[in-house]
mmCIF file of C-alpha atoms in Angstrom:
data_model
loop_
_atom_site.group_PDB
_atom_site.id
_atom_site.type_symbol
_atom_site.label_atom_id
_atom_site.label_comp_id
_atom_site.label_asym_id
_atom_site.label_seq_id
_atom_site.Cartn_x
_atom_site.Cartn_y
_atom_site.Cartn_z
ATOM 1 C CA UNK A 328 -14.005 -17.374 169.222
ATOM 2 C CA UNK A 329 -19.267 -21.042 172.612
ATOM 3 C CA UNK A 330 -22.001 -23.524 173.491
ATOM 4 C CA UNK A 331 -25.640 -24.253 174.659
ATOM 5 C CA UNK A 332 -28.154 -26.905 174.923
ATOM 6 C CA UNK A 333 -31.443 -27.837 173.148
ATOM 7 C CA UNK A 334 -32.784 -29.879 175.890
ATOM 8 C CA UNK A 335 -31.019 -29.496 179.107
ATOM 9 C CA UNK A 336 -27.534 -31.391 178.464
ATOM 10 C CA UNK A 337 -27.864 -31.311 175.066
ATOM 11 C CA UNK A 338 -28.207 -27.841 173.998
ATOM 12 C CA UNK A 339 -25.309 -27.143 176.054
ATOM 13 C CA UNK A 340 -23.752 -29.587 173.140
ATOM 14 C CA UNK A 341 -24.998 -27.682 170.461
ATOM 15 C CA UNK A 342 -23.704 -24.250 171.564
ATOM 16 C CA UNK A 343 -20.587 -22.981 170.652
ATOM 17 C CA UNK A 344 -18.857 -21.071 168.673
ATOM 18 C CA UNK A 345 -16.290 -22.238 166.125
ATOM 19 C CA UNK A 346 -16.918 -23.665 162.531
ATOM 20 C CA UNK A 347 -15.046 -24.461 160.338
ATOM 21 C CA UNK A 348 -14.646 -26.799 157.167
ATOM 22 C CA UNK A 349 -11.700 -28.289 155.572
ATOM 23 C CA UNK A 350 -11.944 -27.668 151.699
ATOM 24 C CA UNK A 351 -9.327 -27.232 149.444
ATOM 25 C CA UNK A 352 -8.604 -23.306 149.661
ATOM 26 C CA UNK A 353 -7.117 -21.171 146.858
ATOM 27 C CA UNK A 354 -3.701 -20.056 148.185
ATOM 28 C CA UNK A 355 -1.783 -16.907 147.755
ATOM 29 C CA UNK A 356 1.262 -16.996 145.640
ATOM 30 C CA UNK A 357 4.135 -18.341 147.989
ATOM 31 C CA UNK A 358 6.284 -16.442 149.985
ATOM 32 C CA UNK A 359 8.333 -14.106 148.164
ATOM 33 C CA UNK A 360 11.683 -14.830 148.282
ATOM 34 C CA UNK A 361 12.947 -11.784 149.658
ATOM 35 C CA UNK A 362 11.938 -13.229 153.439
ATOM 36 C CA UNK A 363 15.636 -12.300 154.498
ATOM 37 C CA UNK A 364 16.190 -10.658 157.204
ATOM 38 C CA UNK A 365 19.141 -8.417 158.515
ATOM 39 C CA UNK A 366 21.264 -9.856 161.069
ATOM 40 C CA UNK A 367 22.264 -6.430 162.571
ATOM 41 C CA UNK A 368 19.844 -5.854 166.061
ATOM 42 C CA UNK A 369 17.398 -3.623 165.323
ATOM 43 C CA UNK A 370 16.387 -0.582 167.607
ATOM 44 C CA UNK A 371 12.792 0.224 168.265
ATOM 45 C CA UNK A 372 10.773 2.445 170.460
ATOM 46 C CA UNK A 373 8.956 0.172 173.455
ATOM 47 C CA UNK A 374 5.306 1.816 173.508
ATOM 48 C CA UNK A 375 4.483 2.171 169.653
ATOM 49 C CA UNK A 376 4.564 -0.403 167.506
ATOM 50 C CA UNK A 377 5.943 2.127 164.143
ATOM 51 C CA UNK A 378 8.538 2.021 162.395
ATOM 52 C CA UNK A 379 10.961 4.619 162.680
ATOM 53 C CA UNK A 380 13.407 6.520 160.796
ATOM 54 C CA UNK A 381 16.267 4.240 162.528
ATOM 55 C CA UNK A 382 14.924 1.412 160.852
ATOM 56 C CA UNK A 383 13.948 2.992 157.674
ATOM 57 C CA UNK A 384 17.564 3.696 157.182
ATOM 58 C CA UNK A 385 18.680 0.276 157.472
ATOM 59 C CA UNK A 386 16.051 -1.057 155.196
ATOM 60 C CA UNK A 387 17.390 1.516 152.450
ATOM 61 C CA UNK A 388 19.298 -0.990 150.734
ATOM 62 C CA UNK A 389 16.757 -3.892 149.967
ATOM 63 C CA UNK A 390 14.011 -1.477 149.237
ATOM 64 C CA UNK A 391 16.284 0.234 146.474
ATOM 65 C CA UNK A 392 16.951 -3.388 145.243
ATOM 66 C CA UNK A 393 13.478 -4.666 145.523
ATOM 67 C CA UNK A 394 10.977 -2.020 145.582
ATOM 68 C CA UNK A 395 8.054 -3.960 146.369
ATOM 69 C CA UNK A 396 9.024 -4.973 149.789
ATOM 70 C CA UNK A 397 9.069 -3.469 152.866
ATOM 71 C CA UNK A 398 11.227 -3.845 156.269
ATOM 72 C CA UNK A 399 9.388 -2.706 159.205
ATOM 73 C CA UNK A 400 8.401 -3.424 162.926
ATOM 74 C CA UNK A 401 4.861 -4.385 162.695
ATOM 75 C CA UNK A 402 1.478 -4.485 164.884
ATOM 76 C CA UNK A 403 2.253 -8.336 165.656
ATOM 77 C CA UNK A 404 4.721 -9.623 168.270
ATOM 78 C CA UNK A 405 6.303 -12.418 169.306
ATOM 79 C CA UNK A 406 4.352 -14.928 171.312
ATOM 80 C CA UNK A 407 7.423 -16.331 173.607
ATOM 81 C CA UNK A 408 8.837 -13.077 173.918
ATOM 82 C CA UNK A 409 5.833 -10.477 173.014
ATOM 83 C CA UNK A 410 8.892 -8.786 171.360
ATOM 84 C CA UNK A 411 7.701 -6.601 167.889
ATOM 85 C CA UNK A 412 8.036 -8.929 164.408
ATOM 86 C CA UNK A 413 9.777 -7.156 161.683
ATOM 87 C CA UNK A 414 8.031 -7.939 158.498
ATOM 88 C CA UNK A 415 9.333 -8.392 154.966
ATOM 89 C CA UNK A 416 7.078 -8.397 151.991
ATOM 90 C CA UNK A 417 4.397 -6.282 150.515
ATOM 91 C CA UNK A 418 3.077 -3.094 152.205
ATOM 92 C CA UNK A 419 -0.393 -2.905 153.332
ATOM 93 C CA UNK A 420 -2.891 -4.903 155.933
ATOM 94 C CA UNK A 421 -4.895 -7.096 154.027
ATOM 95 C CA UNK A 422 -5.196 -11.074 153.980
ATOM 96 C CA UNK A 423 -2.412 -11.012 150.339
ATOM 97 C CA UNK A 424 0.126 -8.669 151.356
ATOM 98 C CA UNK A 425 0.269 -10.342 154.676
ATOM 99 C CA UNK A 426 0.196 -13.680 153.213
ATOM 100 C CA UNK A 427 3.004 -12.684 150.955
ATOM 101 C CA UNK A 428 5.240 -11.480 153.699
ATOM 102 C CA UNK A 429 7.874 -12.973 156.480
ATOM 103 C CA UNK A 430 7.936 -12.279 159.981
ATOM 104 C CA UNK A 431 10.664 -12.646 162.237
ATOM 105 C CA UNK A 432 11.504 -11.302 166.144
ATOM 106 C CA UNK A 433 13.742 -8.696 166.739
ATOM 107 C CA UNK A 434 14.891 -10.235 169.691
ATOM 108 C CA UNK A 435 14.710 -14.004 169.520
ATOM 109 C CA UNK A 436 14.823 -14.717 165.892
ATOM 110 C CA UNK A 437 11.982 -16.534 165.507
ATOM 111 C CA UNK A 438 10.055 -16.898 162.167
ATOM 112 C CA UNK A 439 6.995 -16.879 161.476
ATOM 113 C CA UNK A 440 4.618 -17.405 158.102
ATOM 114 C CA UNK A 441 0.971 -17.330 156.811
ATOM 115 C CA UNK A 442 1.803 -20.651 154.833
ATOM 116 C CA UNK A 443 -2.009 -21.200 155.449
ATOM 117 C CA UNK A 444 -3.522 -18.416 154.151
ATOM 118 C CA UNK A 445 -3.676 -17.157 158.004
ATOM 119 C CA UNK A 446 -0.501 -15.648 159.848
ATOM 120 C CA UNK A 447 0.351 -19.098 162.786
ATOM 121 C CA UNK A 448 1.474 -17.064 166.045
ATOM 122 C CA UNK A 449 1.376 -19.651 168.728
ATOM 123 C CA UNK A 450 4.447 -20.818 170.219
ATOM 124 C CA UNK A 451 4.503 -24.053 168.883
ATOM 125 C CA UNK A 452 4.519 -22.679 164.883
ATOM 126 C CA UNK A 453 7.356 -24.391 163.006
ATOM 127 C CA UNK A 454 7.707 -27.041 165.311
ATOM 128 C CA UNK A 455 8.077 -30.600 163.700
ATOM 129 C CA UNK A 456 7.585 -33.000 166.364
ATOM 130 C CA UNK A 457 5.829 -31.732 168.931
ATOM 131 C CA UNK A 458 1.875 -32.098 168.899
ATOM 132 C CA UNK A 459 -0.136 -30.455 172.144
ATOM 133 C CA UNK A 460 -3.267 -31.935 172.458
ATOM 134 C CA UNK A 461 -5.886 -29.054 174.298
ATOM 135 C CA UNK A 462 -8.859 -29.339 176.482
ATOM 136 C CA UNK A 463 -11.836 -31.890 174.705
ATOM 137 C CA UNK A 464 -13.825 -27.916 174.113
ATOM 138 C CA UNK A 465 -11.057 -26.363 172.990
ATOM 139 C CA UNK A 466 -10.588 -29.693 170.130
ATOM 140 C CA UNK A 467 -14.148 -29.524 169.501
ATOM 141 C CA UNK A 468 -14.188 -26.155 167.274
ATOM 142 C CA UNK A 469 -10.627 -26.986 165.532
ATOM 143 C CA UNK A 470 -13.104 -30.202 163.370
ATOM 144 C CA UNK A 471 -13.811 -29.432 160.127
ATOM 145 C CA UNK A 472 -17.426 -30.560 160.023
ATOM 146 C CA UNK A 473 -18.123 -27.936 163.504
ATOM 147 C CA UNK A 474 -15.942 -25.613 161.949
ATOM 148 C CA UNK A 475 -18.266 -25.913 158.565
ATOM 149 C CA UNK A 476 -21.588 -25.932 160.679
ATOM 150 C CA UNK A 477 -21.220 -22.774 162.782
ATOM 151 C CA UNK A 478 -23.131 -20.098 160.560
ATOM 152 C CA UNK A 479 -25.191 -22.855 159.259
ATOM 153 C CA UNK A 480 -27.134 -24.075 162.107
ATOM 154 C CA UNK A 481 -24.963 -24.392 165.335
ATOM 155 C CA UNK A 482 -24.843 -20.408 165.939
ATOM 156 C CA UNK A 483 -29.087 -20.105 165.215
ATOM 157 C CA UNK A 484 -29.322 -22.304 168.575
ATOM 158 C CA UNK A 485 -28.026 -19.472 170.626
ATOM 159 C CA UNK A 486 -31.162 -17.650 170.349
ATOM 160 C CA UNK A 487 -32.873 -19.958 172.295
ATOM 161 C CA UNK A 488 -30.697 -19.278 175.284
ATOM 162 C CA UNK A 489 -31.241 -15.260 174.561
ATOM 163 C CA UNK A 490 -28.895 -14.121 172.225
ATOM 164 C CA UNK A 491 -30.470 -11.301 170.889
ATOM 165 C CA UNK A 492 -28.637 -12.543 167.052
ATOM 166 C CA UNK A 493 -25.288 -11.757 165.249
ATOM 167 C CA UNK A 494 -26.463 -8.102 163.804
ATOM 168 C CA UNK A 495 -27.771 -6.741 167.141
ATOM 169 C CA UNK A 496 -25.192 -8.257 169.179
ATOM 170 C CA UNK A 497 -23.073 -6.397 166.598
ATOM 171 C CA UNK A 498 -24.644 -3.299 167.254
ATOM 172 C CA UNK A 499 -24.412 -3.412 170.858
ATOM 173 C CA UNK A 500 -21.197 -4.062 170.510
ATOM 174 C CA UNK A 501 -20.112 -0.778 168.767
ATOM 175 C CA UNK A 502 -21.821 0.991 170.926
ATOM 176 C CA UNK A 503 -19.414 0.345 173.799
ATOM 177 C CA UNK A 504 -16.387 0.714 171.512
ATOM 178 C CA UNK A 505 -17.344 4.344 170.315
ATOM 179 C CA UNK A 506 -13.774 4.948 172.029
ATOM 180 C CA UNK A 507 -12.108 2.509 169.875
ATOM 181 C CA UNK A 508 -13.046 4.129 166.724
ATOM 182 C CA UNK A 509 -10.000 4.660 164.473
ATOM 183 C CA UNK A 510 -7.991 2.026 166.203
ATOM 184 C CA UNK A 511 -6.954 -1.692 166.097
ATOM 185 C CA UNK A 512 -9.860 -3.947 167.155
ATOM 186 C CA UNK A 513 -8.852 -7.139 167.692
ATOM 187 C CA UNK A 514 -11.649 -10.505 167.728
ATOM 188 C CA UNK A 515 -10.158 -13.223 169.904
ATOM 189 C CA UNK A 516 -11.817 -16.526 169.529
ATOM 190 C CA UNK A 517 -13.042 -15.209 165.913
ATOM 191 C CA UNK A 518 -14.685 -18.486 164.959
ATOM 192 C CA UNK A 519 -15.782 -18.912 161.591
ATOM 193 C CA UNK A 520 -15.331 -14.737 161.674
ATOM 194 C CA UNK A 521 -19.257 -13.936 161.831
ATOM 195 C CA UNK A 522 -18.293 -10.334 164.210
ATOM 196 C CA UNK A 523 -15.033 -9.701 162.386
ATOM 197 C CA UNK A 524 -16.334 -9.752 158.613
ATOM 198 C CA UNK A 525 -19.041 -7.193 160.408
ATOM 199 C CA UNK A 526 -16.196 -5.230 161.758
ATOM 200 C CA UNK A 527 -13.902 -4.813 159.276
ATOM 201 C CA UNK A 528 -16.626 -4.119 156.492
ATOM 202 C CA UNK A 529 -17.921 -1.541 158.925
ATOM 203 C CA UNK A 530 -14.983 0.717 158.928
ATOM 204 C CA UNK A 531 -14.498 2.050 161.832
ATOM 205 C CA UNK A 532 -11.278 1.085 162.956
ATOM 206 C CA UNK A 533 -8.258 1.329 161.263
ATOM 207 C CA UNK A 534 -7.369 -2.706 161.116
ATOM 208 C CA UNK A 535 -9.222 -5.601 162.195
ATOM 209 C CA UNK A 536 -7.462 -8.960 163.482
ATOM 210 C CA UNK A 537 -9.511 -12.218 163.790
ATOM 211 C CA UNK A 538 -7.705 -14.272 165.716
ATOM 212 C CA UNK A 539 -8.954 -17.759 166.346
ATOM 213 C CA UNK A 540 -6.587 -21.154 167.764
ATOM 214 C CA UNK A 541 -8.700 -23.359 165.214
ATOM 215 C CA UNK A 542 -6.940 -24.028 162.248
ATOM 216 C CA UNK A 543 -10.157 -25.116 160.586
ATOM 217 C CA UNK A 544 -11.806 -22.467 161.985
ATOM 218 C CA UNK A 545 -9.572 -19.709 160.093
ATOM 219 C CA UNK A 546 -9.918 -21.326 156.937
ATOM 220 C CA UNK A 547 -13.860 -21.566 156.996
ATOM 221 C CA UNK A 548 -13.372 -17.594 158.310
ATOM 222 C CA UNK A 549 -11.144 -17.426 154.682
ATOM 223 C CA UNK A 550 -14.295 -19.283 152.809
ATOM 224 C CA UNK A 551 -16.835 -16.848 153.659
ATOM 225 C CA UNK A 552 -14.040 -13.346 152.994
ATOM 226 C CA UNK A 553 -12.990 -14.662 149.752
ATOM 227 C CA UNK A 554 -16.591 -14.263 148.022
ATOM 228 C CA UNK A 555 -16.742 -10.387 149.200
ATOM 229 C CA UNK A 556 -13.890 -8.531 147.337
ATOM 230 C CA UNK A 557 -14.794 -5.222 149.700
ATOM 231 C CA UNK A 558 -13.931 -7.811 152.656
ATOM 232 C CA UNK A 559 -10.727 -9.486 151.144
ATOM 233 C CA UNK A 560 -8.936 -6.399 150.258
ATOM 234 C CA UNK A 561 -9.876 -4.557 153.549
ATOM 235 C CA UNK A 562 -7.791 -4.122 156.394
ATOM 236 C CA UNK A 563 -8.178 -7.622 157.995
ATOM 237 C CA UNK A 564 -6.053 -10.421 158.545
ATOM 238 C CA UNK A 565 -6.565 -13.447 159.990
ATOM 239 C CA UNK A 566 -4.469 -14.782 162.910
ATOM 240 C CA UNK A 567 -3.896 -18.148 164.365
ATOM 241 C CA UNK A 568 -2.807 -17.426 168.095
ATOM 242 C CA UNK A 569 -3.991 -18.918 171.732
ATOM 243 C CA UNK A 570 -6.013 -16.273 173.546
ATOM 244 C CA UNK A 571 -3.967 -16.879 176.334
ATOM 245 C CA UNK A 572 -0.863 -16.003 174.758
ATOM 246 C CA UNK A 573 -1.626 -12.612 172.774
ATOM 247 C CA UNK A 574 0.714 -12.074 170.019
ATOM 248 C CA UNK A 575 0.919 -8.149 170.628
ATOM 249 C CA UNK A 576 2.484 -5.821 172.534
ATOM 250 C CA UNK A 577 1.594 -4.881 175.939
ATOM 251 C CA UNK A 578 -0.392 -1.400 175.093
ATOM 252 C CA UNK A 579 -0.775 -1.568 171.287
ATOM 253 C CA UNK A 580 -4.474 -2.319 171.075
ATOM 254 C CA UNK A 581 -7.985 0.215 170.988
ATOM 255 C CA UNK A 582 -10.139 -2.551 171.482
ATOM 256 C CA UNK A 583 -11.085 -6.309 171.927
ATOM 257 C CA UNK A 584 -14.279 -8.203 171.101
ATOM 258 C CA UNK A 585 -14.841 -12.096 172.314
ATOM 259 C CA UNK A 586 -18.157 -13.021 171.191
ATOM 260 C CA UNK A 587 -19.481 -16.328 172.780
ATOM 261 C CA UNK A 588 -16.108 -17.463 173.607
ATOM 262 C CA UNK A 589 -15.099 -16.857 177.490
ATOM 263 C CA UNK A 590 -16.170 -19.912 178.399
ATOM 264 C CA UNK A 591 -14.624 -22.284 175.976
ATOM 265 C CA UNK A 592 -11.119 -20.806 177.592
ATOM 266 C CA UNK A 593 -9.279 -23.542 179.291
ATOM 267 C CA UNK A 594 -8.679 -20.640 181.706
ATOM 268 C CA UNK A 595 -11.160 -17.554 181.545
ATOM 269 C CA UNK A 596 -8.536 -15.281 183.825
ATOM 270 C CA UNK A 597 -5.083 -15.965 182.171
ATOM 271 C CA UNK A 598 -6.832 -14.926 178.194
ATOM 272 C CA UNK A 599 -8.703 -11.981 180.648
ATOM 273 C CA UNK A 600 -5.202 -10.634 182.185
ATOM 274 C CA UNK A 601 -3.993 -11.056 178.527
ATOM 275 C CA UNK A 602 -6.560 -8.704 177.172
ATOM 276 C CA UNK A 603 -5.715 -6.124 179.666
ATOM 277 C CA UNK A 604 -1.825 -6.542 178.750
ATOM 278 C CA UNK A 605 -2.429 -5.813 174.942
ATOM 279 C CA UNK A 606 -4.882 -3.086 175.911
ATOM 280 C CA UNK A 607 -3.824 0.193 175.612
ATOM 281 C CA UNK A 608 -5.112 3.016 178.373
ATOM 282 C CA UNK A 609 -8.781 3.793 177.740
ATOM 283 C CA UNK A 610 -9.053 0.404 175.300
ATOM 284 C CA UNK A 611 -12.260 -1.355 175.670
ATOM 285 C CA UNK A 612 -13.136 -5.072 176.383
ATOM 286 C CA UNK A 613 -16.467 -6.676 175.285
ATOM 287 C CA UNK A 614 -17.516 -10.096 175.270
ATOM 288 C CA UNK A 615 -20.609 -12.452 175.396
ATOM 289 C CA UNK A 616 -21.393 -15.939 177.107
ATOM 290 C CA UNK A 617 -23.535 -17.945 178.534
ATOM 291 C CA UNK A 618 -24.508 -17.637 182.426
ATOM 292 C CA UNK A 619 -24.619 -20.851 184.272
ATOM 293 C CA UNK A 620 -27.203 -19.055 186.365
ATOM 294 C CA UNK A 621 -29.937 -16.030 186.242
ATOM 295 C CA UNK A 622 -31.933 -15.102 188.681
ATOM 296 C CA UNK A 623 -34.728 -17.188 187.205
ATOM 297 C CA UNK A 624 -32.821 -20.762 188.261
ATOM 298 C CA UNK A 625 -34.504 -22.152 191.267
ATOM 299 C CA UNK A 626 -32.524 -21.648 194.501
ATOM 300 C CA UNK A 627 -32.424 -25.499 194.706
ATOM 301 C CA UNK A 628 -30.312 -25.781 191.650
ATOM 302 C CA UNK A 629 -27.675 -23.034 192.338
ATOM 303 C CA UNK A 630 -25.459 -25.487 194.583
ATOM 304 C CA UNK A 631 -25.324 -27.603 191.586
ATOM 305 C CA UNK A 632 -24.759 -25.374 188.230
ATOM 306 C CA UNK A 633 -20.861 -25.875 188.556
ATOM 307 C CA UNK A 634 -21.795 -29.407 187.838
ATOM 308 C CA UNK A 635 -24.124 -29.197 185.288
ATOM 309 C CA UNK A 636 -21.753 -26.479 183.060
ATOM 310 C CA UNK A 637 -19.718 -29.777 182.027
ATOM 311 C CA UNK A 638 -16.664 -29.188 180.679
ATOM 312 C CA UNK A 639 -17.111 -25.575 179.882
ATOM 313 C CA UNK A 640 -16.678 -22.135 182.159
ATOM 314 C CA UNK A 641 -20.641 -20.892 182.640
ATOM 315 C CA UNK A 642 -19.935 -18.157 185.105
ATOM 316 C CA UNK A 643 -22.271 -15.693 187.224
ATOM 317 C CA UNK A 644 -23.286 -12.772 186.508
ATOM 318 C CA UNK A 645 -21.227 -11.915 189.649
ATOM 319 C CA UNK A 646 -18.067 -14.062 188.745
ATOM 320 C CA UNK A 647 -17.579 -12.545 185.705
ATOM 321 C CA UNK A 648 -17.463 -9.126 186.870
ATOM 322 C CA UNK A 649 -15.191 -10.151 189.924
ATOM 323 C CA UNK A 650 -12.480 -11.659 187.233
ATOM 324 C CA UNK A 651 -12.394 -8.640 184.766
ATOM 325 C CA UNK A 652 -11.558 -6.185 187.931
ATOM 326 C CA UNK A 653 -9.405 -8.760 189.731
ATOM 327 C CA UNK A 654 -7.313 -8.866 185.850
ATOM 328 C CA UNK A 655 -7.390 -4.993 186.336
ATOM 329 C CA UNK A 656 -10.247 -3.472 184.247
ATOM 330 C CA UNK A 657 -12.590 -0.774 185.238
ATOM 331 C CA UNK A 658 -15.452 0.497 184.206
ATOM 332 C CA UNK A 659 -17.394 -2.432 184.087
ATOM 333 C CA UNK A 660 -21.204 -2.477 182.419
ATOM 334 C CA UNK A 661 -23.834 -5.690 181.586
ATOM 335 C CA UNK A 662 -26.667 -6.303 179.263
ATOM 336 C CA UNK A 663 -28.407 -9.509 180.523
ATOM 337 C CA UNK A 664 -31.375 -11.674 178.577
ATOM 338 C CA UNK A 665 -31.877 -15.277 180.010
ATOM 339 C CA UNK A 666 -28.624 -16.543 179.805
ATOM 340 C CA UNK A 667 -26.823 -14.037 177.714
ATOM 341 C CA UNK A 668 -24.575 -11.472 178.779
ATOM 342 C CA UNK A 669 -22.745 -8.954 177.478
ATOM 343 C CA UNK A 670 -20.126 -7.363 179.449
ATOM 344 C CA UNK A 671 -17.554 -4.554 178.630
ATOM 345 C CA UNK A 672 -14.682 -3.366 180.646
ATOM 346 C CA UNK A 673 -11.861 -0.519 180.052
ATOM 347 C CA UNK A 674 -8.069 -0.435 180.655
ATOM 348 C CA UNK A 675 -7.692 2.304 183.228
#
């Protein structure tokens, strides 16, 4: 889920990363209708995120009656109470069986839908009233017309700042999550999904989340998977969700990936000691941003970097490796050109 400037404060305009474009989007069917759920209290195992035989036999019934739907705790939990969702609808992780199902928490009863072709797991989703407006960066990438112009323009700037570009960035990228391979790789701040089309077609791991707050960011993601049937029915789905509020268990994820996004976060070390919730032991971390310093800024212009980062989180070289082991990660490794970094950390 990123920014830069073309000439001093306005590159720093021009560079970041969410795009997304608001077109009229062939839907999924609707819901099914079997979206009920049982009101009995369900049992389930706090450290794996499977169904079990327990809940198997209480599903029994419907699936006899409807054989096309399933009843099960799944990989997504509940973002007030990070309690697991049981989901009703068709099997399989892809963007139409998930778009076809219900979710609902075990434990608060919450419901949840993909009425929008991606699955809405903030805390606000359903509400009716209540509108929370977010940091002026955080707005920027949920317009259509930025959301639209990422991969067509917006994104290209960031090699002037030293991003090496999307398919080597990619391939660094898998290199540090070798020990993720198999698992669940989730890509927080997804943006218009440039890294998690590239993941999930890759297959490595065994489902791929993007996860982005932008509305109009998801839905310019869904433009570009829609033309690429080996994309649409692989194991990907797309996830609206606040980065500082992970919709997962604590422990359930192999790996993370947030590519030019720490610092649009309105605050880099809550989403950071998220991430290391959601990881599991051993999971890996790896992100890229800009610095708001390198060793080739004069001395004279250090004091004032805070001020000339605007309204987004430029960090040090130094900072950034001071927040991901203050949040708890180990293991921490750089790759530095100009102003790009990429970092990657572990859960211990």
């Amino acid at each position: 889920m990123t920014s830069t400037s073309s000439s001093s404060s306005s590159v720093n305009h021009l560079l970041h990363p969410f795009h997304h474009r608001t077109l009229l989007i062939p839907k999924f069917p609707s819901l099914l209708k079997y979206t009920q759920f049982p009101s009995s209290r369900l049992q389930y195992p706090s450290s794996r995120i499977q169904p079990t035989s327990a809940i198997a036999a209480k599903e029994t019934e419907a699936i006899i009656t409807q054989p096309q739907v399933t009843g099960e705790l799944d990989l997504f939990a509940c973002p007030v109470c990070f309690e697991p969702l049981i989901r009703k609808g068709p099997p399989g992780f892809n963007l139409p069986a998930i778009y076809r199902s219900g979710f609902k928490c075990v434990k608060c009863n919450k419901s949840y839908s993909s009425k929008n072709i991606y699955l809405d797991l903030t805390v606000i989703a359903g509400a009716k009233d209540y509108v929370e407006v977010q940091p002026s960066r955080t707005e920027l990438f949920r317009s259509p017309l930025v959301s639209f112009l990422y991969e067509r323009g917006w994104r290209q700037n960031f090699n002037f700042r030293g991003f090496p570009g999307p398919d080597e960035e990619f391939n660094m990228a898998q290199e540090y999550f070798k020990p993720a391979e198999g698992g669940t790789l989730v890509d927080v701040s997804c943006g218009s999904g440039l890294f998690s089309r590239k993941f999930a077609k890759s297959g490595t791991y065994s489902r791929v989340v993007a996860l982005d707050f932008s509305e109009n960011m998801l839905r310019q993601c869904y433009d570009f998977i829609k033309v690429d049937d080996t994309i649409l029915n692989s194991n990907l789905a797309l996830v609206r969700a606040d980065v500082s509020r992970l919709p997962f268990s604590s422990g359930s994820i192999d790996a993370v990936h947030a590519g030019a996004a720490l610092h649009c976060w309105p605050s880099p070390s809550n989403a950071i000691a998220e991430i290391n919730r959601i990881l599991r032991s051993g999971g890996v971390f790896v992100g890229t941003t800009f610095l708001r310093s390198t060793s080739s800024t004069p001395a004279i212009l250090r004091p004032f970097d805070r001020r000339i980062a605007g309204n987004y989180n430029y960090l040090t070289e130094e900072e950034i490796e001071d927040l991901c082991k203050s949040c708890g990660l180990t293991n921490y490794t750089t790759k530095v050109q100009q102003a790009f970094i990429m970092f990657s950390a572990q859960k211990p």
